[in-house]
Amino acid sequence: MDDVHILIVGATGYIGGSVLSKLLSSQENAVRKCEVSALVREEERAEAMAKLGVTPIIFRDLDDVGHLRRVVSEHDVVIDMAPGYHAVASKALIAGLGDRKKRTGKEVFYIQTDGHPTLATARSLAHTPNREVYAQRTTVIGVVEAGLASGVKTYVIMSPTSYGLGSGIYNQLSIQIPILIRAALKAGRAEVIGEGK
Ligand SMILES: NC(=O)c1ccc[n+]([C@@H]2O[C@H](COP(=O)([O-])OP(=O)(O)OC[C@H]3O[C@@H](n4cnc5c(N)ncnc54)[C@H](OP(=O)(O)O)[C@@H]3O)[C@@H](O)[C@H]2O)c1
């Protein structure tokens, strides 16, 4: 089997950094044979990735969609751990994988982290007369549709709040726990839904 090229988006983040370190320390043969690249926004971060044995690719940001599509078309798997509400970027990543599939005939995969609020918020919006658009859910639906249309296998992971020390080299703390702590300080108590079950 040819080597599999994996691209990580959000490798400097809490979740992406931990996923990357897990991949790099894996003893699985199939994983050890993979080539791993990471999209990063700064030169200094690119150098740090290279020291880990990861091929760094500098990009401006998630709006840099033409560049994203070209970069992704050289990869078989995208693990996207950047903010999950950026629909345009997600579509560009899937389009790049679709280009790769057309060229090589090989299966390609897109894996994205989203959060469980997509389920909770979407459900509460469904009960609201003036339904608002919820960016994260719009992105998830766009991801699934784009994957089906282009033959890219897509997986959206709706994980709950993640906490504990991350194993990436940059953000090692979850962005969500400080939000909960600030809310508890403001309210004077830790807040729960209903009976807190
Ligand atoms: N933390 C949780 O408990 C949790 C639970 C479930 C789901 N999630 C979801 O998982 C995703 C990542 O969460 P996280 O906690 O790992 O966040 P994080 O630590 O803030 O990491 C975000 C990553 O995305 C990159 N990024 C952010 N905005 C960008 C932009 N405009 N252009 C390019 N790159 C950008 C950051 O790059 P730079 O280093 O260059 O800024 C960083 O690598 C989010 O979608 C979040 O909603 C998080």
PDB file of N, CA, C and O in Angstrom, residues 13-15 162-167 170-178:
ATOM      1  N   GLY A  13      -3.502  23.645  18.478  1.00  0.00           N
ATOM      2  CA  GLY A  13      -4.573  23.785  19.464  1.00  0.00           C
ATOM      3  C   GLY A  13      -4.539  22.683  20.512  1.00  0.00           C
ATOM      4  O   GLY A  13      -3.688  21.782  20.474  1.00  0.00           O
ATOM      5  N   TYR A  14      -5.463  22.774  21.420  1.00  0.00           N
ATOM      6  CA  TYR A  14      -5.563  21.814  22.542  1.00  0.00           C
ATOM      7  C   TYR A  14      -5.884  20.410  22.021  1.00  0.00           C
ATOM      8  O   TYR A  14      -5.150  19.449  22.278  1.00  0.00           O
ATOM      9  N   ILE A  15      -6.954  20.305  21.245  1.00  0.00           N
ATOM     10  CA  ILE A  15      -7.350  18.984  20.751  1.00  0.00           C
ATOM     11  C   ILE A  15      -6.414  18.531  19.631  1.00  0.00           C
ATOM     12  O   ILE A  15      -5.887  17.423  19.648  1.00  0.00           O
ATOM     13  N   SER A 162     -13.857  18.697  26.680  1.00  0.00           N
ATOM     14  CA  SER A 162     -12.629  17.938  26.925  1.00  0.00           C
ATOM     15  C   SER A 162     -11.839  18.717  27.968  1.00  0.00           C
ATOM     16  O   SER A 162     -11.820  19.947  27.928  1.00  0.00           O
ATOM     17  N   TYR A 163     -11.196  18.018  28.890  1.00  0.00           N
ATOM     18  CA  TYR A 163     -10.427  18.733  29.908  1.00  0.00           C
ATOM     19  C   TYR A 163      -9.221  17.892  30.308  1.00  0.00           C
ATOM     20  O   TYR A 163      -9.022  16.803  29.796  1.00  0.00           O
ATOM     21  N   GLY A 164      -8.411  18.415  31.209  1.00  0.00           N
ATOM     22  CA  GLY A 164      -7.160  17.745  31.557  1.00  0.00           C
ATOM     23  C   GLY A 164      -6.043  18.356  30.726  1.00  0.00           C
ATOM     24  O   GLY A 164      -6.299  19.179  29.839  1.00  0.00           O
ATOM     25  N   LEU A 165      -4.830  17.947  31.027  1.00  0.00           N
ATOM     26  CA  LEU A 165      -3.683  18.524  30.342  1.00  0.00           C
ATOM     27  C   LEU A 165      -3.534  17.906  28.951  1.00  0.00           C
ATOM     28  O   LEU A 165      -3.452  16.689  28.831  1.00  0.00           O
ATOM     29  N   GLY A 166      -3.515  18.749  27.937  1.00  0.00           N
ATOM     30  CA  GLY A 166      -3.313  18.260  26.572  1.00  0.00           C
ATOM     31  C   GLY A 166      -1.856  17.887  26.358  1.00  0.00           C
ATOM     32  O   GLY A 166      -0.982  18.322  27.116  1.00  0.00           O
ATOM     33  N   SER A 167      -1.584  17.101  25.317  1.00  0.00           N
ATOM     34  CA  SER A 167      -0.195  16.685  25.085  1.00  0.00           C
ATOM     35  C   SER A 167       0.414  17.350  23.864  1.00  0.00           C
ATOM     36  O   SER A 167       1.449  16.919  23.369  1.00  0.00           O
ATOM     37  N   TYR A 170       1.584  23.428  22.146  1.00  0.00           N
ATOM     38  CA  TYR A 170       1.106  24.793  22.428  1.00  0.00           C
ATOM     39  C   TYR A 170      -0.047  24.742  23.436  1.00  0.00           C
ATOM     40  O   TYR A 170       0.193  24.382  24.571  1.00  0.00           O
ATOM     41  N   ASN A 171      -1.272  25.042  22.995  1.00  0.00           N
ATOM     42  CA  ASN A 171      -2.378  25.067  23.974  1.00  0.00           C
ATOM     43  C   ASN A 171      -2.487  23.726  24.685  1.00  0.00           C
ATOM     44  O   ASN A 171      -2.780  22.719  24.050  1.00  0.00           O
ATOM     45  N   GLN A 172      -2.266  23.742  25.999  1.00  0.00           N
ATOM     46  CA  GLN A 172      -2.395  22.462  26.718  1.00  0.00           C
ATOM     47  C   GLN A 172      -3.614  22.449  27.631  1.00  0.00           C
ATOM     48  O   GLN A 172      -3.850  21.493  28.353  1.00  0.00           O
ATOM     49  N   LEU A 173      -4.367  23.565  27.585  1.00  0.00           N
ATOM     50  CA  LEU A 173      -5.568  23.629  28.422  1.00  0.00           C
ATOM     51  C   LEU A 173      -6.788  23.851  27.540  1.00  0.00           C
ATOM     52  O   LEU A 173      -6.719  24.572  26.542  1.00  0.00           O
ATOM     53  N   SER A 174      -7.897  23.255  27.953  1.00  0.00           N
ATOM     54  CA  SER A 174      -9.126  23.396  27.186  1.00  0.00           C
ATOM     55  C   SER A 174      -9.640  24.829  27.252  1.00  0.00           C
ATOM     56  O   SER A 174      -9.598  25.464  28.301  1.00  0.00           O
ATOM     57  N   ILE A 175     -10.151  25.311  26.113  1.00  0.00           N
ATOM     58  CA  ILE A 175     -10.740  26.654  26.103  1.00  0.00           C
ATOM     59  C   ILE A 175     -12.063  26.685  26.877  1.00  0.00           C
ATOM     60  O   ILE A 175     -12.537  27.731  27.268  1.00  0.00           O
ATOM     61  N   GLN A 176     -12.653  25.508  27.105  1.00  0.00           N
ATOM     62  CA  GLN A 176     -14.016  25.498  27.642  1.00  0.00           C
ATOM     63  C   GLN A 176     -14.072  25.599  29.164  1.00  0.00           C
ATOM     64  O   GLN A 176     -14.995  26.192  29.707  1.00  0.00           O
ATOM     65  N   ILE A 177     -13.084  25.033  29.868  1.00  0.00           N
ATOM     66  CA  ILE A 177     -13.129  25.074  31.338  1.00  0.00           C
ATOM     67  C   ILE A 177     -13.039  26.524  31.855  1.00  0.00           C
ATOM     68  O   ILE A 177     -13.828  26.927  32.715  1.00  0.00           O
ATOM     69  N   PRO A 178     -12.112  27.356  31.327  1.00  0.00           N
ATOM     70  CA  PRO A 178     -12.094  28.754  31.803  1.00  0.00           C
ATOM     71  C   PRO A 178     -13.420  29.479  31.580  1.00  0.00           C
ATOM     72  O   PRO A 178     -13.837  30.291  32.416  1.00  0.00           O
TER      73      PRO A 178
END
